Short mmCIF file of C-alpha atoms in Angstrom, two decimals:
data_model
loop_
_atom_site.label_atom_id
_atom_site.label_comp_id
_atom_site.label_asym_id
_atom_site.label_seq_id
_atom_site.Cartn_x
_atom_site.Cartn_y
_atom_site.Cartn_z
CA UNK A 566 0.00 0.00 0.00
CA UNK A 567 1.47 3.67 -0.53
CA UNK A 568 1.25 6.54 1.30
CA UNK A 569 0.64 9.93 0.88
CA UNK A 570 4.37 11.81 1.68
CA UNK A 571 3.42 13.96 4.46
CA UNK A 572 4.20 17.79 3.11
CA UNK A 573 6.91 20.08 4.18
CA UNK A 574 5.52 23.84 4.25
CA UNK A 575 6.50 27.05 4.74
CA UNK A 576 4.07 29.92 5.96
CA UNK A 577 5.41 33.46 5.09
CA UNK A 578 4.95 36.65 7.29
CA UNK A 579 5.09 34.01 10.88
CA UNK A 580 5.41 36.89 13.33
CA UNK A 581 2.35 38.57 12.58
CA UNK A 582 -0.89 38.35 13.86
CA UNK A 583 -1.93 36.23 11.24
CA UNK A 584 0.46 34.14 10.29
CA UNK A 585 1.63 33.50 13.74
CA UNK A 586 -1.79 32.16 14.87
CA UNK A 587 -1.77 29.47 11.52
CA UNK A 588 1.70 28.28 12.42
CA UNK A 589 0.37 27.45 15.87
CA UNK A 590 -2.56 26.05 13.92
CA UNK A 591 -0.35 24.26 11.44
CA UNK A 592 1.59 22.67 14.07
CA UNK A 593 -1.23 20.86 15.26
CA UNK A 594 -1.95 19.13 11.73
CA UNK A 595 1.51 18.79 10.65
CA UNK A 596 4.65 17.12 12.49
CA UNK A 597 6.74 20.15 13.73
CA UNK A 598 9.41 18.76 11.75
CA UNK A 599 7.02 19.70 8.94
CA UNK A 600 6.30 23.30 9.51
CA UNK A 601 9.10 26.13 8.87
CA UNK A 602 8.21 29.97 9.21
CA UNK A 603 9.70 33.07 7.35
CA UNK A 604 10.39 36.21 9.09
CA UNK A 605 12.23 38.97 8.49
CA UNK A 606 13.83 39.83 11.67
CA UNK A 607 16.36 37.89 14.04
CA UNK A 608 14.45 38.13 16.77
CA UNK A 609 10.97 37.17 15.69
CA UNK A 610 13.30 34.26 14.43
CA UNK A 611 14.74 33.21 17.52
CA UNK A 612 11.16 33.53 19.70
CA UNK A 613 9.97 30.71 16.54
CA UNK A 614 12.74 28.40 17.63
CA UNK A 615 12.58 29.05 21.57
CA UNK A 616 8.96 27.09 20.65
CA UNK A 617 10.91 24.71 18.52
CA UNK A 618 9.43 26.09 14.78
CA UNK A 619 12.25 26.11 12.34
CA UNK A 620 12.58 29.59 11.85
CA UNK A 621 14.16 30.62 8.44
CA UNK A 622 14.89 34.37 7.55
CA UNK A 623 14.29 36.01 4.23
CA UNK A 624 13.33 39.53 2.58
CA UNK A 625 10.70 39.91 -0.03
CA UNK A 626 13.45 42.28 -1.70
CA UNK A 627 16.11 39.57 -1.22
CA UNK A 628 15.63 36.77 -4.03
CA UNK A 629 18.47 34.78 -3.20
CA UNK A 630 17.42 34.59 0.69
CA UNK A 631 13.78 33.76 -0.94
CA UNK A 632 15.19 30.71 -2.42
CA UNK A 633 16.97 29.61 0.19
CA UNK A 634 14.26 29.85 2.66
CA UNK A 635 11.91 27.69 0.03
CA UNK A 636 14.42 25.22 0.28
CA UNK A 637 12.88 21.73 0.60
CA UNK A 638 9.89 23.18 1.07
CA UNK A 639 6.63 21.33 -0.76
CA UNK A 640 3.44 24.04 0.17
CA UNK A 641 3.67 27.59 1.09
CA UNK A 642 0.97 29.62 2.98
CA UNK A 643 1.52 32.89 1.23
CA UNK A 644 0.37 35.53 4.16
CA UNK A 645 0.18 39.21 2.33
CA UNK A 646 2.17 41.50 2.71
CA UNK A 647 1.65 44.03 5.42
CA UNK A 648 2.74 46.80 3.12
CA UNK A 649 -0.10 49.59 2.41
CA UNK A 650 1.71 51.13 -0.64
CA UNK A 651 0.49 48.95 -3.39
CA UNK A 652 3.32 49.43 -5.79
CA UNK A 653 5.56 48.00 -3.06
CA UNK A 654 3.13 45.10 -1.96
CA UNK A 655 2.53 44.43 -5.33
CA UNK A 656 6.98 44.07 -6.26
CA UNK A 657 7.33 41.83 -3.37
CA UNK A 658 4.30 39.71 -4.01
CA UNK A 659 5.74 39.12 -7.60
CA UNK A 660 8.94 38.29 -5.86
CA UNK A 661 7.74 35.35 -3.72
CA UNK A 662 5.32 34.10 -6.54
CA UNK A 663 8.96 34.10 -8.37
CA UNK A 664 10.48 31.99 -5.72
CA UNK A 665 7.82 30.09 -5.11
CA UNK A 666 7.18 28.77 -8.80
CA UNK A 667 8.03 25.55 -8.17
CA UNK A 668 6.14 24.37 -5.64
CA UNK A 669 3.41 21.78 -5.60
CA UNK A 670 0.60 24.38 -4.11
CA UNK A 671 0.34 27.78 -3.00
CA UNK A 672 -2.47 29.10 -0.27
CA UNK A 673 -2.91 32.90 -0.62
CA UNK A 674 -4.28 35.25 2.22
CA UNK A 675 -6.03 37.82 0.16
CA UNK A 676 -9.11 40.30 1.68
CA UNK A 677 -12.69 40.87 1.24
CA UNK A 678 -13.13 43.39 -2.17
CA UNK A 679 -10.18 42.08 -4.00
CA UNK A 680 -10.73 43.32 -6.97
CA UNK A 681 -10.51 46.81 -5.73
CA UNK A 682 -6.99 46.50 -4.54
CA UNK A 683 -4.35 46.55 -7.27
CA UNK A 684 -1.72 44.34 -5.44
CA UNK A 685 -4.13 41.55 -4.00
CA UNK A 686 -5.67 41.75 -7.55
CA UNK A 687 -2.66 40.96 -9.38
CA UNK A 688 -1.61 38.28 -7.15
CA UNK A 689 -4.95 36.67 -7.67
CA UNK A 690 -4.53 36.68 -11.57
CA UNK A 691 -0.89 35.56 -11.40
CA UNK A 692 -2.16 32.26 -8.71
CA UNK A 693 -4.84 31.78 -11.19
CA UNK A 694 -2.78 31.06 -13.82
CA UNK A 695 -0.91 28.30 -11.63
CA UNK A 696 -4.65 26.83 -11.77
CA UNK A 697 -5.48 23.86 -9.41
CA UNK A 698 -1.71 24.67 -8.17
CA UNK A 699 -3.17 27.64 -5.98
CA UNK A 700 -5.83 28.26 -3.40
CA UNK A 701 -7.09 32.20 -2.84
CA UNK A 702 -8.50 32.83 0.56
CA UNK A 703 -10.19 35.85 0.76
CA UNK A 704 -10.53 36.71 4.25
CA UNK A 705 -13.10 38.89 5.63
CA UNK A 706 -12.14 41.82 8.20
CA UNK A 707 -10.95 40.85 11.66
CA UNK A 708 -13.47 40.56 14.21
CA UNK A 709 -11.30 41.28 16.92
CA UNK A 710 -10.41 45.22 15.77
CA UNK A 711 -13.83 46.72 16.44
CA UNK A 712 -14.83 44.84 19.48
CA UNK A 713 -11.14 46.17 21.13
CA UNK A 714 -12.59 49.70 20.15
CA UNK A 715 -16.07 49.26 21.41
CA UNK A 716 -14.79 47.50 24.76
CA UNK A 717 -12.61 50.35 25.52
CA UNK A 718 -15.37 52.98 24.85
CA UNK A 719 -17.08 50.46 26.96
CA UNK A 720 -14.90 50.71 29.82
CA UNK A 721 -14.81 54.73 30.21
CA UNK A 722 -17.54 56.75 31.97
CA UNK A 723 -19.77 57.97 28.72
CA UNK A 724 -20.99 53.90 28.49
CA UNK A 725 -21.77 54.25 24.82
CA UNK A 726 -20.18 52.58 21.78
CA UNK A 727 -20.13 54.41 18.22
CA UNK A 728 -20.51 53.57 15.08
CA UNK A 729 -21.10 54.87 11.38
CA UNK A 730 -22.36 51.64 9.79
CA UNK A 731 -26.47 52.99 9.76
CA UNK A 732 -27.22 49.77 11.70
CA UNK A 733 -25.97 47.11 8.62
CA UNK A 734 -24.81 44.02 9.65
CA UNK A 735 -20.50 43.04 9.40
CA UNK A 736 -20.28 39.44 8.54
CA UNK A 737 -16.19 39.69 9.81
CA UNK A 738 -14.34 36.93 10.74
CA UNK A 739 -12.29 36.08 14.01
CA UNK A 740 -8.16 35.65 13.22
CA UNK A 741 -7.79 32.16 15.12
CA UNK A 742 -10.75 31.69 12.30
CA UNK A 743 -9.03 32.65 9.70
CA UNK A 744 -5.98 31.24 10.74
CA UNK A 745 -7.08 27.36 11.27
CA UNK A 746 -9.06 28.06 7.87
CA UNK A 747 -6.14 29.02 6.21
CA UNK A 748 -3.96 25.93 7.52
CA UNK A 749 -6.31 23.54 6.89
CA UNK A 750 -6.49 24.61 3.20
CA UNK A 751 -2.59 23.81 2.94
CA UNK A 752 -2.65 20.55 4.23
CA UNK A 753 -6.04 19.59 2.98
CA UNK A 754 -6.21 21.39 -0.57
CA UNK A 755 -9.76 22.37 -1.31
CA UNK A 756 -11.50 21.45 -4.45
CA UNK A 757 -11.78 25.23 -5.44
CA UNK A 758 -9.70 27.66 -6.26
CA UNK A 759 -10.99 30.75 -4.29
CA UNK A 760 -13.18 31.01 -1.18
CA UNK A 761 -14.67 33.89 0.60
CA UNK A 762 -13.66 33.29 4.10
CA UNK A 763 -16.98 35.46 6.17
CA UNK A 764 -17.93 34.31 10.17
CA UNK A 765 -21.58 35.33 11.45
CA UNK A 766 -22.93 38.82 10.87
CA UNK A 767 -23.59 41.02 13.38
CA UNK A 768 -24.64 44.69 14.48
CA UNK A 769 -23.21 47.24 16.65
CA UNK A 770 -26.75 46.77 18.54
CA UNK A 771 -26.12 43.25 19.36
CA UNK A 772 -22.24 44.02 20.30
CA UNK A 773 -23.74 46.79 22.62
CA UNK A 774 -25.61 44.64 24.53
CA UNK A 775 -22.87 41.96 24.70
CA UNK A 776 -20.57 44.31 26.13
CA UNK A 777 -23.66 45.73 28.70
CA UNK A 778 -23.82 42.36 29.83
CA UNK A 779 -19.94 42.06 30.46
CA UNK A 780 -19.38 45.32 32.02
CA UNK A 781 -22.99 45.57 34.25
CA UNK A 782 -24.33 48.30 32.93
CA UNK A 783 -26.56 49.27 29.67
CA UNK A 784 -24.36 50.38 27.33
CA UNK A 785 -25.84 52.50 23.98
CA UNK A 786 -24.97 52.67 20.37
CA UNK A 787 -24.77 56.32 18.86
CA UNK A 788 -24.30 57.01 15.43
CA UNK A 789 -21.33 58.95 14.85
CA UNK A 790 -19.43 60.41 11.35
CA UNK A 791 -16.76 57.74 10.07
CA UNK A 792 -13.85 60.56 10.55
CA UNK A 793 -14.42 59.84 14.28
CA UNK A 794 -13.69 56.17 13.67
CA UNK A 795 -9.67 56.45 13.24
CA UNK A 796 -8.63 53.77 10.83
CA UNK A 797 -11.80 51.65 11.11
CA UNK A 798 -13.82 54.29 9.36
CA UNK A 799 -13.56 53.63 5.78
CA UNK A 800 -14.86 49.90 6.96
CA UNK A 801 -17.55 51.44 8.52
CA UNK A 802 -18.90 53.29 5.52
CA UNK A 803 -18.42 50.05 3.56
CA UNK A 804 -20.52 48.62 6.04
CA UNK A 805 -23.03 51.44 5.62
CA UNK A 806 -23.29 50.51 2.39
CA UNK A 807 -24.16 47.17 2.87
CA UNK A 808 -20.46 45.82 1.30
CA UNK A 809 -19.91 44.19 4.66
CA UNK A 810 -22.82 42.34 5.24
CA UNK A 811 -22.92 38.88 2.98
CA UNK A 812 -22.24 35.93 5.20
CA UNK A 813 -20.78 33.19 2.83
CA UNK A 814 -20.58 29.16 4.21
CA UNK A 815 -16.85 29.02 2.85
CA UNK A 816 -15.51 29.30 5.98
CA UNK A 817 -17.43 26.80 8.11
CA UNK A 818 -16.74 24.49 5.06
CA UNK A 819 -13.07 24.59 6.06
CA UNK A 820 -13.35 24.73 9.42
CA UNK A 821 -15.81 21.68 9.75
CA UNK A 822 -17.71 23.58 12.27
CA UNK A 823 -19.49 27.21 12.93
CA UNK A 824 -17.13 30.16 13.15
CA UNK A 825 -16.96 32.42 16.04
CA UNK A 826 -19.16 34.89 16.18
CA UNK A 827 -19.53 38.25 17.55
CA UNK A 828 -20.05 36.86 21.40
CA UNK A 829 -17.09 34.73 20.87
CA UNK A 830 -14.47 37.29 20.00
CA UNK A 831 -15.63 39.28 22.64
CA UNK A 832 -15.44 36.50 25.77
CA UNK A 833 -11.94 35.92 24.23
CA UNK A 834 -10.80 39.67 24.64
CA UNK A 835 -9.23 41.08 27.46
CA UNK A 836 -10.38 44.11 29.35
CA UNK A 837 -8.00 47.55 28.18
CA UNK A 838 -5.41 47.93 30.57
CA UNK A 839 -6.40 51.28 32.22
CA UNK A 840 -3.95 54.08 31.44
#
């Protein structure tokens, strides 16, 4: 009888929130033996291997060091780039697609609204030409971001949470989500080539009277302009205009059970340290 080899991966960007979480998550479908990590700095190298992951160091603008890191390596996990200027995401994306040619599959991290972002665009029509060698994930927004806002306007004395999205729903997904998704589609390659990775929707109602249950007290939603939102305010007016608010099953599908929803995330924050 033969056997399947067992693959060796890599998963790119391993100190980040992200693709920290789906190395842990790896590492619990994969012998450890089986599961290297690429970071760019010594130190996030060294606190890889103090957990005994096999820590290897490359720079997207380093093709030699991309080559050696890729070395024996059968499967990537292909976290994006953390870069905001899209000219610069979009060079070093090219540059591990490069590096990455040979390999047997490729699992991409890309975002909700794709199309509308040059560099995650691009990468998905360069992974689409690899066809049933590549596997676009297209997460949706992290959960986690606006219930750390809402718990620390929460926590202060005004006990109201704001929000610009004209109460429509967020169908956003949690990162441990995202990140056990994402693993499980590199050691279990799914039948398609792109999925739209959404948990549970939910409103800022419902989160305000999650959080007036955790802190004791009733806790309101105002509406508020998105300028007041910081850097979660262009997601907000997306939400407004009901862009955020299409739950899709892709995600349970991988995860062989319900994601997290909006209660969820929220047990599984911790209170703001007071200033």
């Amino acid at each position: 009888m033969s056997h399947t080899p067992i693959p060796h991966v890599l998963i790119t960007g391993a100190s980040g929130r992200l693709g920290r979480a789906a190395t842990h998550a790896l590492l619990t479908l994969l012998p450890r033996t089986h599961v290297h990590a690429l970071v760019r700095r010594p130190d996030a190298a060294a606190l890889l291997r103090s957990e005994g992951v096999d820590a290897r160091l490359a720079d997207y603008d380093d093709p030699g060091s991309l080559a050696s890191a890729l070395r024996g390596v059968d499967r990537l996990l292909f976290v994006s780039s953390p870069v905001l200027e899209p000219a610069v995401r979009t060079r070093q994306h090219v540059a591990v697609l490069a590096a990455a040619a040979h390999l047997e599959h490729i699992v991409y991290t890309s975002v909700h609204g794709a199309d509308h972002d040059p560099a995650h665009a691009a990468t998905e029509v360069a992974l689409r030409e690899r066809g049933d060698g590549a596997t676009v994930l297209r997460n949706g927004f992290y959960t986690e971001p606006f219930v750390a806002a809402a718990l620390r306007e929460a926590e202060a004395e005004e006990a109201a949470i704001s929000s610009a999205t004209s109460a429509r729903a967020l169908a956003t997904a949690s990162i441990a989500d995202l990140a056990e998704a994402a693993a499980r589609a590199l050691v279990g390659v799914p039948g398609r080539q792109r999925l739209e990775l959404r948990g549970p929707a939910w409103t800022y109602d419902e989160l305000a009277r999650l959080l007036g249950a955790r802190v004791g007290r009733p806790i309101r939603h105002r509406a508020v302009p998105a300028v007041q939102l910081g850097p979660l305010g262009p997601l907000h007016v997306a939400a407004a205009a009901g862009a955020l608010a299409t739950e899709t099953g892709d995600l349970e599908e991988l995860l062989g059970r319900r994601p997290r929803g909006i209660a969820e995330v929220l047990a599984a924050t911790a209170t703001p340290a007071t200033p």
